[in-house]
Amino acid sequence: MSNENKTIHDFDFSLICDFFSNMERQGPGSPDVTLKALSFIDNLTETSLIADIGCGTGGQTMTLAKHVHGKITALDLFPDFIDILNRNAEHLGVQNRVKGIVASMINELPFEEESLDLIWSEGAIYNIGFERGLKEWRKYLKTGGYIAVSESSWFTDERPTEINDFWVDAYSEIDTIPNQIAKIHKAGYLPVATFVFPETCWTENYFAPKLTATKIFLNSHTGNKMAEELAASQSHEEVLYRKYKEFYGYTFFIAKKVERNSF
Ligand code: SAM
């Protein structure tokens, strides 16, 4: 495998964490897209309980915190990301209702069944897998509660081998949007809204800050071969996106938990 063809899974956690700690967000997205997804969700109040799963350093968590009054538990596997998130919550003055915790989204969610009004997860459900996450997280939602997740999608039924192979290696569960909506329905939700991220979520909100993060990262890891390979794999992702963006991207899916016997 050439260095640039390595995916994020080929690097150790501390290096990945160090790289992405220098970014406000760890995946494509933007405050506008977070707010657009939020606009499809009704009935949130000061007593609402919200989980932000795979929150990273909490870029989207802070956007949510500014626009909803409920209590947000943001969780991520990486303690450094959670430290940054909790510091940012304090700077924003929302530490009383936004709490970052270290936990895994896989088999370890610290929530009561039927307790949540909203599950949020931007660019992170792939870690458990789209279908498995939808299925296993459902029990934590109240009936009528919402799930809002962003996930990578194919835009066409067929695509060039280079980009197909890259994704099959990185995340073979990537699928077309109609198939993803069908999976949401099958998992016991009513699909409420679906929209594709604008390109700027990748270029301006993700790749541009990543360039700055790469410089800081390489400066603090001079001569470290793994660090150089991680940086190379990250810039290869950008090259692929710019070449093949008509074939894939990120999609936001918003859905409502319904009783199983209602469909
Ligand atoms: N939501 C953030 C955003 O959009 O900026 C972060 C998205 S990042 C692509 C994926 C996140 O999932 C990372 O912060 C990573 O640490 C987290 N993650 C990976 N495996 C996890 C797990 N098993 N449990 C919880 N979080 C996990």
Short mmCIF file of C-alpha atoms in Angstrom, two decimals, residues 21-219:
data_model
loop_
_atom_site.label_atom_id
_atom_site.label_comp_id
_atom_site.label_asym_id
_atom_site.label_seq_id
_atom_site.Cartn_x
_atom_site.Cartn_y
_atom_site.Cartn_z
CA SER A 21 -7.26 18.67 17.75
CA ASN A 22 -6.09 21.72 15.82
CA MET A 23 -9.36 21.90 13.91
CA GLU A 24 -12.73 23.29 14.95
CA ARG A 25 -14.41 20.35 13.31
CA GLN A 26 -13.14 16.92 12.32
CA GLY A 27 -15.29 16.29 9.27
CA PRO A 28 -17.14 18.15 6.50
CA GLY A 29 -19.98 20.38 7.71
CA SER A 30 -20.79 23.94 8.73
CA PRO A 31 -22.89 25.90 11.22
CA ASP A 32 -25.39 26.62 8.39
CA VAL A 33 -25.84 22.94 7.64
CA THR A 34 -26.23 22.11 11.35
CA LEU A 35 -28.92 24.80 11.64
CA LYS A 36 -30.66 23.64 8.48
CA ALA A 37 -30.89 20.11 9.91
CA LEU A 38 -32.09 21.54 13.23
CA SER A 39 -34.86 23.46 11.44
CA PHE A 40 -36.68 20.15 10.73
CA ILE A 41 -36.89 19.28 14.42
CA ASP A 42 -39.77 20.53 16.50
CA ASN A 43 -40.87 20.33 20.14
CA LEU A 44 -37.45 20.99 21.72
CA THR A 45 -37.73 22.75 25.08
CA GLU A 46 -35.53 23.63 28.05
CA THR A 47 -36.11 20.15 29.46
CA SER A 48 -35.18 18.30 26.27
CA LEU A 49 -32.34 15.80 26.49
CA ILE A 50 -29.99 15.72 23.53
CA ALA A 51 -27.03 13.45 22.76
CA ASP A 52 -24.29 14.47 20.32
CA ILE A 53 -22.56 11.19 19.47
CA GLY A 54 -19.01 11.24 18.08
CA CYS A 55 -18.90 14.97 18.80
CA GLY A 56 -15.17 15.49 18.20
CA THR A 57 -14.03 18.86 19.57
CA GLY A 58 -17.67 19.97 19.41
CA GLY A 59 -17.92 22.37 16.44
CA GLN A 60 -21.54 21.35 15.86
CA THR A 61 -22.22 20.97 19.61
CA MET A 62 -21.57 24.68 20.17
CA THR A 63 -23.82 25.60 17.24
CA LEU A 64 -26.58 23.45 18.73
CA ALA A 65 -26.00 24.90 22.19
CA LYS A 66 -26.49 28.44 20.86
CA HIS A 67 -29.83 27.54 19.27
CA VAL A 68 -31.54 25.02 21.56
CA HIS A 69 -32.18 25.32 25.27
CA GLY A 70 -32.13 21.67 26.23
CA LYS A 71 -29.38 19.71 27.94
CA ILE A 72 -26.70 18.33 25.62
CA THR A 73 -24.48 15.36 26.43
CA ALA A 74 -21.69 15.25 23.85
CA LEU A 75 -19.61 12.10 23.72
CA ASP A 76 -16.49 10.98 21.98
CA LEU A 77 -13.87 8.29 22.36
CA PHE A 78 -10.95 10.75 22.48
CA PRO A 79 -10.39 12.47 25.87
CA ASP A 80 -8.42 15.35 24.27
CA PHE A 81 -11.39 16.23 22.05
CA ILE A 82 -13.70 16.21 25.09
CA ASP A 83 -11.33 18.48 27.03
CA ILE A 84 -11.43 21.00 24.18
CA LEU A 85 -15.23 20.73 23.97
CA ASN A 86 -15.70 21.31 27.70
CA ARG A 87 -13.35 24.32 27.59
CA ASN A 88 -15.31 25.76 24.66
CA ALA A 89 -18.60 25.20 26.51
CA GLU A 90 -17.21 27.22 29.40
CA HIS A 91 -16.06 30.03 27.10
CA LEU A 92 -19.56 30.12 25.65
CA GLY A 93 -21.09 30.08 29.14
CA VAL A 94 -23.16 26.96 28.45
CA GLN A 95 -21.28 24.54 30.74
CA ASN A 96 -24.38 24.05 32.90
CA ARG A 97 -26.28 22.39 30.08
CA VAL A 98 -23.53 21.12 27.74
CA LYS A 99 -21.35 18.34 29.05
CA GLY A 100 -18.69 16.47 27.12
CA ILE A 101 -17.97 12.92 28.25
CA VAL A 102 -15.58 10.21 27.12
CA ALA A 103 -17.48 7.10 26.01
CA SER A 104 -17.80 4.79 23.06
CA MET A 105 -20.81 4.89 20.79
CA ILE A 106 -20.50 1.11 20.52
CA ASN A 107 -22.26 -0.80 23.34
CA GLU A 108 -21.46 1.93 25.86
CA LEU A 109 -23.98 4.74 25.54
CA PRO A 110 -24.66 6.06 29.06
CA PHE A 111 -28.34 6.91 28.48
CA GLU A 112 -31.59 5.52 29.86
CA GLU A 113 -33.83 3.82 27.34
CA GLU A 114 -36.56 6.11 25.94
CA SER A 115 -34.92 9.16 27.57
CA LEU A 116 -33.63 11.26 24.67
CA ASP A 117 -35.55 13.83 22.63
CA LEU A 118 -32.83 14.10 20.01
CA ILE A 119 -29.79 12.13 18.88
CA TRP A 120 -27.33 14.20 16.86
CA SER A 121 -24.32 12.69 15.10
CA GLU A 122 -22.33 14.50 12.43
CA GLY A 123 -19.89 12.46 10.38
CA ALA A 124 -19.48 9.83 13.09
CA ILE A 125 -22.08 7.07 12.78
CA TYR A 126 -19.75 5.28 10.33
CA ASN A 127 -17.70 4.23 13.38
CA ILE A 128 -20.44 1.85 14.46
CA GLY A 129 -21.90 1.51 10.95
CA PHE A 130 -24.96 3.33 9.59
CA GLU A 131 -27.48 0.49 9.91
CA ARG A 132 -26.18 -0.77 13.25
CA GLY A 133 -26.09 2.73 14.75
CA LEU A 134 -29.63 3.53 13.64
CA LYS A 135 -30.88 0.24 15.01
CA GLU A 136 -28.99 0.23 18.33
CA TRP A 137 -29.41 3.92 19.19
CA ARG A 138 -33.20 3.87 18.58
CA LYS A 139 -33.98 2.47 22.02
CA TYR A 140 -32.54 5.58 23.74
CA LEU A 141 -35.01 7.88 21.96
CA LYS A 142 -38.49 8.66 23.18
CA THR A 143 -41.20 7.80 20.68
CA GLY A 144 -41.54 10.94 18.58
CA GLY A 145 -37.92 11.87 19.27
CA TYR A 146 -35.57 12.69 16.40
CA ILE A 147 -32.30 11.44 15.03
CA ALA A 148 -30.14 13.69 12.83
CA VAL A 149 -27.07 12.07 11.31
CA SER A 150 -24.71 12.98 8.51
CA GLU A 151 -23.13 10.21 6.50
CA SER A 152 -21.15 9.75 3.30
CA SER A 153 -23.30 8.85 0.29
CA TRP A 154 -22.84 7.79 -3.31
CA PHE A 155 -24.58 10.18 -5.71
CA THR A 156 -24.64 7.71 -8.61
CA ASP A 157 -25.22 3.98 -9.01
CA GLU A 158 -21.86 3.54 -10.74
CA ARG A 159 -18.52 5.33 -10.34
CA PRO A 160 -14.89 5.17 -11.42
CA THR A 161 -12.87 2.32 -9.94
CA GLU A 162 -10.35 4.58 -8.19
CA ILE A 163 -12.93 6.28 -5.99
CA ASN A 164 -15.02 3.14 -5.57
CA ASP A 165 -11.99 1.21 -4.31
CA PHE A 166 -10.95 4.02 -1.98
CA TRP A 167 -14.34 4.04 -0.27
CA VAL A 168 -14.78 0.28 -0.20
CA ASP A 169 -11.49 0.17 1.70
CA ALA A 170 -12.25 3.15 3.96
CA TYR A 171 -15.96 2.51 4.63
CA SER A 172 -17.68 -0.19 2.61
CA GLU A 173 -21.12 0.69 4.05
CA ILE A 174 -21.27 3.92 2.01
CA ASP A 175 -24.45 3.67 -0.08
CA THR A 176 -26.75 5.63 -2.36
CA ILE A 177 -29.20 8.08 -0.76
CA PRO A 178 -32.37 6.10 -1.66
CA ASN A 179 -30.84 2.98 -0.08
CA GLN A 180 -29.87 4.95 3.03
CA ILE A 181 -33.40 6.33 3.39
CA ALA A 182 -34.77 2.79 3.06
CA LYS A 183 -32.41 1.68 5.86
CA ILE A 184 -33.68 4.51 8.08
CA HIS A 185 -37.26 3.42 7.46
CA LYS A 186 -36.45 -0.22 8.09
CA ALA A 187 -34.76 0.68 11.40
CA GLY A 188 -38.04 2.11 12.75
CA TYR A 189 -37.94 5.79 11.88
CA LEU A 190 -40.02 8.06 9.69
CA PRO A 191 -37.59 9.86 7.34
CA VAL A 192 -38.39 13.58 7.73
CA ALA A 193 -35.76 15.35 5.63
CA THR A 194 -32.66 14.61 3.61
CA PHE A 195 -30.24 17.08 2.06
CA VAL A 196 -26.80 16.97 0.51
CA PHE A 197 -24.04 19.15 1.96
CA PRO A 198 -22.91 22.03 -0.25
CA GLU A 199 -19.34 21.71 -1.54
CA THR A 200 -18.20 24.56 0.72
CA CYS A 201 -18.70 22.23 3.71
CA TRP A 202 -15.74 20.31 2.31
CA THR A 203 -13.62 23.03 0.75
CA GLU A 204 -14.02 26.04 3.08
CA ASN A 205 -15.06 24.40 6.34
CA TYR A 206 -12.92 21.27 6.21
CA PHE A 207 -10.03 21.26 3.73
CA ALA A 208 -8.95 24.88 4.29
CA PRO A 209 -8.62 24.53 8.09
CA LYS A 210 -7.03 21.12 7.53
CA LEU A 211 -4.22 22.76 5.58
CA THR A 212 -3.41 24.99 8.56
CA ALA A 213 -3.71 22.01 10.95
CA THR A 214 -1.32 20.01 8.75
CA LYS A 215 1.35 22.71 9.01
CA ILE A 216 1.07 22.87 12.83
CA PHE A 217 1.05 19.06 13.03
CA LEU A 218 4.11 18.56 10.81
CA ASN A 219 6.04 21.27 12.68
#
